[in-house]
PDB file of C-alpha atoms in Angstrom:
ATOM      1  CA  MET A   1       0.068   0.142  -0.121  1.00 47.00           C
ATOM      2  CA  THR A   2       2.785   2.453   0.989  1.00 49.00           C
ATOM      3  CA  ARG A   3       4.604   2.081  -2.304  1.00 48.00           C
ATOM      4  CA  ALA A   4       1.554   2.636  -4.220  1.00 42.00           C
ATOM      5  CA  LEU A   5       0.963   5.517  -2.729  1.00 47.00           C
ATOM      6  CA  LEU A   6       4.351   6.770  -3.419  1.00 51.00           C
ATOM      7  CA  THR A   7       3.824   6.130  -7.114  1.00 41.00           C
ATOM      8  CA  ILE A   8       0.803   8.330  -6.866  1.00 38.00           C
ATOM      9  CA  ALA A   9       2.721  11.606  -5.458  1.00 48.00           C
ATOM     10  CA  LEU A  10       5.816  11.075  -7.893  1.00 49.00           C
ATOM     11  CA  CYS A  11       3.113  11.308 -11.224  1.00 41.00           C
ATOM     12  CA  PHE A  12       3.744  15.181 -10.555  1.00 43.00           C
ATOM     13  CA  SER A  13       7.167  15.235 -12.132  1.00 40.00           C
ATOM     14  CA  PRO A  14       8.722  12.958 -15.087  1.00 37.00           C
ATOM     15  CA  VAL A  15      11.126  10.634 -13.708  1.00 37.00           C
ATOM     16  CA  ALA A  16      12.967   7.985 -14.857  1.00 36.00           C
ATOM     17  CA  ILE A  17      18.648   5.119 -16.721  1.00 36.00           C
ATOM     18  CA  PHE A  18      22.195   6.404 -16.756  1.00 43.00           C
ATOM     19  CA  SER A  19      25.752   5.252 -16.520  1.00 48.00           C
ATOM     20  CA  ASP A  20      26.996   3.741 -13.135  1.00 74.00           C
ATOM     21  CA  GLU A  21      24.373   5.650 -11.233  1.00 80.00           C
ATOM     22  CA  LYS A  22      21.969   3.176 -11.832  1.00 78.00           C
ATOM     23  CA  SER A  23      23.888   0.289 -10.354  1.00 77.00           C
ATOM     24  CA  GLU A  24      22.873  -0.707  -6.683  1.00 78.00           C
ATOM     25  CA  PRO A  25      25.520   0.199  -3.889  1.00 83.00           C
ATOM     26  CA  LYS A  26      27.607  -2.681  -3.454  1.00 76.00           C
ATOM     27  CA  ARG A  27      27.453  -4.620  -0.098  1.00 77.00           C
ATOM     28  CA  ASN A  28      30.044  -3.616   2.326  1.00 80.00           C
ATOM     29  CA  TYR A  29      31.740  -6.723   4.641  1.00 81.00           C
ATOM     30  CA  THR A  30      34.120  -7.075   7.039  1.00 83.00           C
ATOM     31  CA  LEU A  31      37.185  -9.235   6.931  1.00 81.00           C
ATOM     32  CA  LYS A  32      38.454 -10.062  10.839  1.00 81.00           C
ATOM     33  CA  ILE A  33      42.130 -11.510  11.013  1.00 77.00           C
ATOM     34  CA  GLY A  34      43.403 -11.911  14.467  1.00 77.00           C
ATOM     35  CA  ASP A  35      42.962  -8.143  15.740  1.00 81.00           C
ATOM     36  CA  ARG A  36      42.787  -7.040  12.465  1.00 79.00           C
ATOM     37  CA  SER A  37      39.424  -5.939  10.536  1.00 83.00           C
ATOM     38  CA  LEU A  38      39.328  -4.987   7.291  1.00 79.00           C
ATOM     39  CA  LYS A  39      36.242  -3.513   5.176  1.00 81.00           C
ATOM     40  CA  ILE A  40      35.790  -4.815   1.913  1.00 77.00           C
ATOM     41  CA  THR A  41      33.838  -4.134  -0.839  1.00 75.00           C
ATOM     42  CA  GLU A  42      31.549  -6.887  -2.604  1.00 68.00           C
ATOM     43  CA  GLY A  43      33.881  -7.180  -6.138  1.00 66.00           C
ATOM     44  CA  VAL A  44      36.809  -4.818  -4.785  1.00 71.00           C
ATOM     45  CA  PRO A  45      39.588  -6.637  -5.274  1.00 70.00           C
ATOM     46  CA  PHE A  46      41.968  -6.309  -1.918  1.00 68.00           C
ATOM     47  CA  ASP A  47      45.560  -6.555  -0.435  1.00 70.00           C
ATOM     48  CA  ILE A  48      46.289  -8.704   2.728  1.00 70.00           C
ATOM     49  CA  ASP A  49      49.261  -9.454   4.419  1.00 70.00           C
ATOM     50  CA  THR A  50      49.130 -12.324   6.700  1.00 65.00           C
ATOM     51  CA  GLY A  51      53.199 -12.638   7.214  1.00 68.00           C
ATOM     52  CA  ASP A  52      54.511 -16.170   8.644  1.00 68.00           C
ATOM     53  CA  LYS A  53      51.746 -16.368  11.405  1.00 68.00           C
ATOM     54  CA  SER A  54      48.928 -18.462  10.382  1.00 62.00           C
ATOM     55  CA  GLN A  55      45.192 -16.623  11.936  1.00 63.00           C
ATOM     56  CA  LYS A  56      42.060 -17.396  11.868  1.00 67.00           C
ATOM     57  CA  ALA A  57      39.880 -15.482   9.552  1.00 68.00           C
ATOM     58  CA  THR A  58      36.204 -14.844   9.696  1.00 70.00           C
ATOM     59  CA  LEU A  59      33.902 -12.874   6.776  1.00 72.00           C
ATOM     60  CA  SER A  60      30.986 -10.955   7.662  1.00 76.00           C
ATOM     61  CA  ALA A  61      28.345  -8.986   5.408  1.00 79.00           C
ATOM     62  CA  SER A  62      27.664  -5.355   6.690  1.00 83.00           C
ATOM     63  CA  ALA A  63      24.174  -4.286   7.612  1.00 88.00           C
ATOM     64  CA  TYR A  64      24.274  -1.648   5.472  1.00 91.00           C
ATOM     65  CA  ARG A  65      24.840  -0.266   1.659  1.00 92.00           C
ATOM     66  CA  THR A  66      26.327   3.328   1.225  1.00 93.00           C
ATOM     67  CA  PHE A  67      24.691   5.739  -0.938  1.00 95.00           C
ATOM     68  CA  THR A  68      27.155   7.783  -3.234  1.00 93.00           C
ATOM     69  CA  HIS A  69      25.360   9.586  -5.740  1.00 93.00           C
ATOM     70  CA  GLN A  70      24.102  13.149  -6.512  1.00 92.00           C
ATOM     71  CA  ASN A  71      27.117  14.528  -4.567  1.00 92.00           C
ATOM     72  CA  LEU A  72      25.692  12.495  -1.088  1.00 96.00           C
ATOM     73  CA  ASN A  73      27.203  10.053   1.013  1.00 95.00           C
ATOM     74  CA  PHE A  74      25.104   8.134   3.504  1.00 96.00           C
ATOM     75  CA  ASP A  75      24.514   4.404   4.358  1.00 95.00           C
ATOM     76  CA  TYR A  76      20.921   2.696   4.717  1.00 96.00           C
ATOM     77  CA  PRO A  77      20.295  -0.662   5.212  1.00 95.00           C
ATOM     78  CA  ALA A  78      21.411  -3.488   3.036  1.00 93.00           C
ATOM     79  CA  HIS A  79      17.908  -4.958   2.638  1.00 94.00           C
ATOM     80  CA  TYR A  80      16.254  -2.274   0.884  1.00 96.00           C
ATOM     81  CA  SER A  81      15.795  -2.492  -2.564  1.00 96.00           C
ATOM     82  CA  PHE A  82      17.051  -0.369  -5.262  1.00 96.00           C
ATOM     83  CA  GLU A  83      15.810   1.788  -8.308  1.00 96.00           C
ATOM     84  CA  ALA A  84      16.773   4.304 -10.090  1.00 95.00           C
ATOM     85  CA  ASP A  85      15.383   6.388 -12.851  1.00 95.00           C
ATOM     86  CA  LEU A  86      17.553   8.763 -14.845  1.00 90.00           C
ATOM     87  CA  THR A  87      16.674   8.740 -18.313  1.00 89.00           C
ATOM     88  CA  ASN A  88      15.360  12.591 -18.009  1.00 92.00           C
ATOM     89  CA  LEU A  89      18.161  14.236 -16.754  1.00 87.00           C
ATOM     90  CA  GLU A  90      16.273  17.204 -15.383  1.00 92.00           C
ATOM     91  CA  ALA A  91      14.484  15.051 -13.043  1.00 92.00           C
ATOM     92  CA  LYS A  92      16.837  12.293 -12.205  1.00 94.00           C
ATOM     93  CA  ASN A  93      15.740  10.180  -9.013  1.00 95.00           C
ATOM     94  CA  TRP A  94      16.992   6.946  -7.082  1.00 97.00           C
ATOM     95  CA  THR A  95      14.335   5.220  -4.712  1.00 97.00           C
ATOM     96  CA  LEU A  96      15.508   3.082  -1.859  1.00 98.00           C
ATOM     97  CA  SER A  97      12.408   1.234  -0.208  1.00 97.00           C
ATOM     98  CA  GLY A  98      12.328  -0.831   2.994  1.00 96.00           C
ATOM     99  CA  ASN A  99       9.098  -2.351   4.412  1.00 94.00           C
ATOM    100  CA  ASP A 100       7.665   0.785   6.102  1.00 96.00           C
ATOM    101  CA  CYS A 101      10.566   3.265   5.192  1.00 97.00           C
ATOM    102  CA  THR A 102      11.596   4.714   1.531  1.00 98.00           C
ATOM    103  CA  ILE A 103      14.157   7.313   0.373  1.00 98.00           C
ATOM    104  CA  ILE A 104      13.684   9.432  -2.531  1.00 98.00           C
ATOM    105  CA  VAL A 105      16.862  11.662  -3.751  1.00 97.00           C
ATOM    106  CA  PHE A 106      16.010  14.071  -6.793  1.00 97.00           C
ATOM    107  CA  GLY A 107      18.168  15.242  -8.644  1.00 96.00           C
ATOM    108  CA  MET A 108      16.232  18.413 -10.780  1.00 95.00           C
ATOM    109  CA  GLY A 109      17.662  20.337 -13.583  1.00 94.00           C
ATOM    110  CA  ALA A 110      16.412  23.542 -11.775  1.00 95.00           C
ATOM    111  CA  GLN A 111      15.912  25.165  -8.664  1.00 95.00           C
ATOM    112  CA  VAL A 112      13.030  23.852  -6.696  1.00 95.00           C
ATOM    113  CA  THR A 113      12.718  24.382  -2.946  1.00 96.00           C
ATOM    114  CA  HIS A 114      11.420  21.617   0.005  1.00 97.00           C
ATOM    115  CA  THR A 115       8.169  23.951  -0.090  1.00 97.00           C
ATOM    116  CA  GLN A 116       7.583  23.143  -3.990  1.00 96.00           C
ATOM    117  CA  MET A 117       8.363  19.477  -3.407  1.00 96.00           C
ATOM    118  CA  ALA A 118       6.107  19.030  -0.678  1.00 97.00           C
ATOM    119  CA  GLN A 119       3.276  21.092  -2.373  1.00 96.00           C
ATOM    120  CA  GLY A 120       3.664  18.697  -5.504  1.00 95.00           C
ATOM    121  CA  MET A 121       4.070  15.384  -3.944  1.00 95.00           C
ATOM    122  CA  ALA A 122       1.076  16.314  -1.691  1.00 96.00           C
ATOM    123  CA  GLY A 123      -1.154  17.097  -4.409  1.00 94.00           C
ATOM    124  CA  GLY A 124      -0.667  13.482  -5.835  1.00 93.00           C
ATOM    125  CA  PHE A 125      -2.223  11.873  -2.848  1.00 93.00           C
ATOM    126  CA  GLY A 126      -5.169  13.461  -3.865  1.00 92.00           C
ATOM    127  CA  LYS A 127      -7.335  16.631  -2.453  1.00 89.00           C
ATOM    128  CA  GLY A 128      -7.652  16.726   1.237  1.00 92.00           C
ATOM    129  CA  ASN A 129      -5.670  13.335   2.072  1.00 96.00           C
ATOM    130  CA  ALA A 130      -2.410  15.241   2.523  1.00 97.00           C
ATOM    131  CA  LYS A 131      -1.135  18.469   4.448  1.00 96.00           C
ATOM    132  CA  THR A 132       1.916  20.077   4.471  1.00 97.00           C
ATOM    133  CA  ARG A 133       3.640  21.879   6.966  1.00 97.00           C
ATOM    134  CA  GLN A 134       7.578  23.610   7.771  1.00 97.00           C
ATOM    135  CA  ALA A 135       9.597  22.438  10.147  1.00 97.00           C
ATOM    136  CA  ARG A 136      13.311  22.237  11.098  1.00 97.00           C
ATOM    137  CA  LEU A 137      14.473  18.706  10.861  1.00 96.00           C
ATOM    138  CA  LYS A 138      18.133  17.159  11.606  1.00 95.00           C
ATOM    139  CA  LEU A 139      19.619  15.129   8.861  1.00 95.00           C
ATOM    140  CA  GLY A 140      23.389  13.876   9.589  1.00 93.00           C
ATOM    141  CA  LYS A 141      25.135  16.142  11.408  1.00 91.00           C
ATOM    142  CA  LYS A 142      23.109  19.310  10.642  1.00 94.00           C
ATOM    143  CA  GLU A 143      19.434  21.126  10.550  1.00 95.00           C
ATOM    144  CA  TYR A 144      17.511  21.902   7.431  1.00 96.00           C
ATOM    145  CA  ASP A 145      14.711  23.859   6.855  1.00 96.00           C
ATOM    146  CA  ALA A 146      12.173  21.549   5.209  1.00 97.00           C
ATOM    147  CA  SER A 147       8.587  20.465   4.651  1.00 98.00           C
ATOM    148  CA  ILE A 148       6.471  17.608   6.361  1.00 98.00           C
ATOM    149  CA  ILE A 149       3.554  15.980   4.745  1.00 98.00           C
ATOM    150  CA  ASP A 150       0.981  14.594   6.893  1.00 97.00           C
ATOM    151  CA  VAL A 151      -1.004  11.613   4.759  1.00 97.00           C
ATOM    152  CA  LYS A 152      -3.975  10.287   5.609  1.00 95.00           C
ATOM    153  CA  ILE A 153      -6.059   8.013   2.643  1.00 92.00           C
ATOM    154  CA  ALA A 154      -7.440   4.325   2.915  1.00 88.00           C
ATOM    155  CA  GLY A 155      -6.564   4.072   6.728  1.00 89.00           C
ATOM    156  CA  THR A 156      -3.245   4.359   5.999  1.00 93.00           C
ATOM    157  CA  SER A 157      -1.110   7.203   7.763  1.00 96.00           C
ATOM    158  CA  LEU A 158       2.052   8.314   6.121  1.00 97.00           C
ATOM    159  CA  LYS A 159       4.793  10.832   6.930  1.00 98.00           C
ATOM    160  CA  LEU A 160       6.724  12.127   4.223  1.00 98.00           C
ATOM    161  CA  GLU A 161      10.388  14.500   5.027  1.00 98.00           C
ATOM    162  CA  VAL A 162      11.199  16.845   2.656  1.00 98.00           C
ATOM    163  CA  PHE A 163      14.898  18.212   2.647  1.00 97.00           C
ATOM    164  CA  ALA A 164      16.592  20.336   0.118  1.00 96.00           C
ATOM    165  CA  ILE A 165      19.893  19.766   0.756  1.00 95.00           C
ATOM    166  CA  GLU A 166      21.520  22.001  -2.333  1.00 91.00           C
ATOM    167  CA  LEU A 167      20.275  24.487  -4.626  1.00 89.00           C
ATOM    168  CA  SER A 168      21.620  26.542  -7.283  1.00 90.00           C
ATOM    169  CA  PRO A 169      19.858  28.251  -9.355  1.00 90.00           C
ATOM    170  CA  ASN A 170      20.244  25.702 -12.119  1.00 92.00           C
ATOM    171  CA  SER A 171      19.992  22.774 -10.067  1.00 94.00           C
ATOM    172  CA  SER A 172      18.459  21.011  -6.870  1.00 95.00           C
ATOM    173  CA  THR A 173      19.458  18.066  -4.747  1.00 96.00           C
ATOM    174  CA  LEU A 174      16.128  16.801  -2.895  1.00 97.00           C
ATOM    175  CA  PHE A 175      15.900  14.164  -0.137  1.00 98.00           C
ATOM    176  CA  ILE A 176      12.667  12.725   1.131  1.00 98.00           C
ATOM    177  CA  ILE A 177      12.387  10.129   3.537  1.00 98.00           C
ATOM    178  CA  GLN A 178       8.666   8.340   3.829  1.00 98.00           C
ATOM    179  CA  ASP A 179       7.401   6.584   6.617  1.00 98.00           C
ATOM    180  CA  GLY A 180       4.174   4.286   7.042  1.00 97.00           C
ATOM    181  CA  LEU A 181       3.344   4.935  10.535  1.00 97.00           C
ATOM    182  CA  GLU A 182       2.251   2.883  13.201  1.00 95.00           C
ATOM    183  CA  ASP A 183      -1.583   2.306  14.463  1.00 92.00           C
ATOM    184  CA  ASP A 184      -0.888   4.970  17.139  1.00 93.00           C
ATOM    185  CA  GLY A 185       1.121   7.281  14.980  1.00 92.00           C
ATOM    186  CA  LYS A 186       4.395   6.832  15.877  1.00 96.00           C
ATOM    187  CA  HIS A 187       7.174   5.899  13.533  1.00 97.00           C
ATOM    188  CA  SER A 188       7.744   2.805  12.487  1.00 97.00           C
ATOM    189  CA  ASP A 189      10.937   0.761  13.335  1.00 96.00           C
ATOM    190  CA  ASP A 190      12.043   0.538  10.232  1.00 96.00           C
ATOM    191  CA  TYR A 191      12.562   4.618  10.075  1.00 97.00           C
ATOM    192  CA  ARG A 192      13.980   4.462  13.539  1.00 96.00           C
ATOM    193  CA  ALA A 193      17.107   2.234  12.023  1.00 96.00           C
ATOM    194  CA  LEU A 194      17.035   4.327   9.043  1.00 97.00           C
ATOM    195  CA  LYS A 195      17.531   7.513  11.230  1.00 96.00           C
ATOM    196  CA  LYS A 196      20.300   5.841  13.224  1.00 95.00           C
ATOM    197  CA  LEU A 197      22.260   5.156  10.230  1.00 96.00           C
ATOM    198  CA  LEU A 198      21.504   8.548   8.357  1.00 97.00           C
ATOM    199  CA  ASP A 199      22.639  10.298  11.871  1.00 96.00           C
ATOM    200  CA  GLN A 200      26.294   8.686  11.773  1.00 95.00           C
ATOM    201  CA  SER A 201      26.525   8.494   7.729  1.00 96.00           C
ATOM    202  CA  PHE A 202      24.820  11.231   6.446  1.00 97.00           C
ATOM    203  CA  THR A 203      27.141  13.932   4.158  1.00 95.00           C
ATOM    204  CA  LEU A 204      27.654  16.271   1.087  1.00 94.00           C
ATOM    205  CA  LYS A 205      30.702  15.224  -0.501  1.00 85.00           C
ATOM    206  CA  LYS A 206      33.532  17.772  -1.372  1.00 70.00           C
TER     207      LYS A 206
END
């Protein structure tokens, strides 16, 4: 239900695949040998010096992947699905979807504020089903002016947080978190796990 509603909300903007930006971030692993731990990326060769001493080694998959497109760098849960729609270079987007929570990243070829994006998305949910409001929200180590969309439709409650991370006269990077709320109106466990990763990792690439 949540993903269907998201599809409706995105209909106001053309979206769609381009270079390696369409590729899902590779899974990260940790190789532990004795007291040493090596961070390894799936499919990327690495060197290791074992010396003369025989040591036990274990390989474990990380619980997250790292998103690095659109000048952003952040970790998100590894089980999230990944979709990239990039044929329209004026409205590129990436969608990372969990069970209850979804991240959408937009790369727009025009200046689009968080207010404009929120109003457009709210309209996609149908008249009277969504309300927007302004907020000051934390993402990573910084606070941003943002818009919140509160949605109630067909017995489902959603909350969307809309950030305009970077704006220029000719481009915008927008970051959106959509959460399917619990029956008591609180955020899902999926959202809380995601926010913990974002608080630790979200940065802009220099």
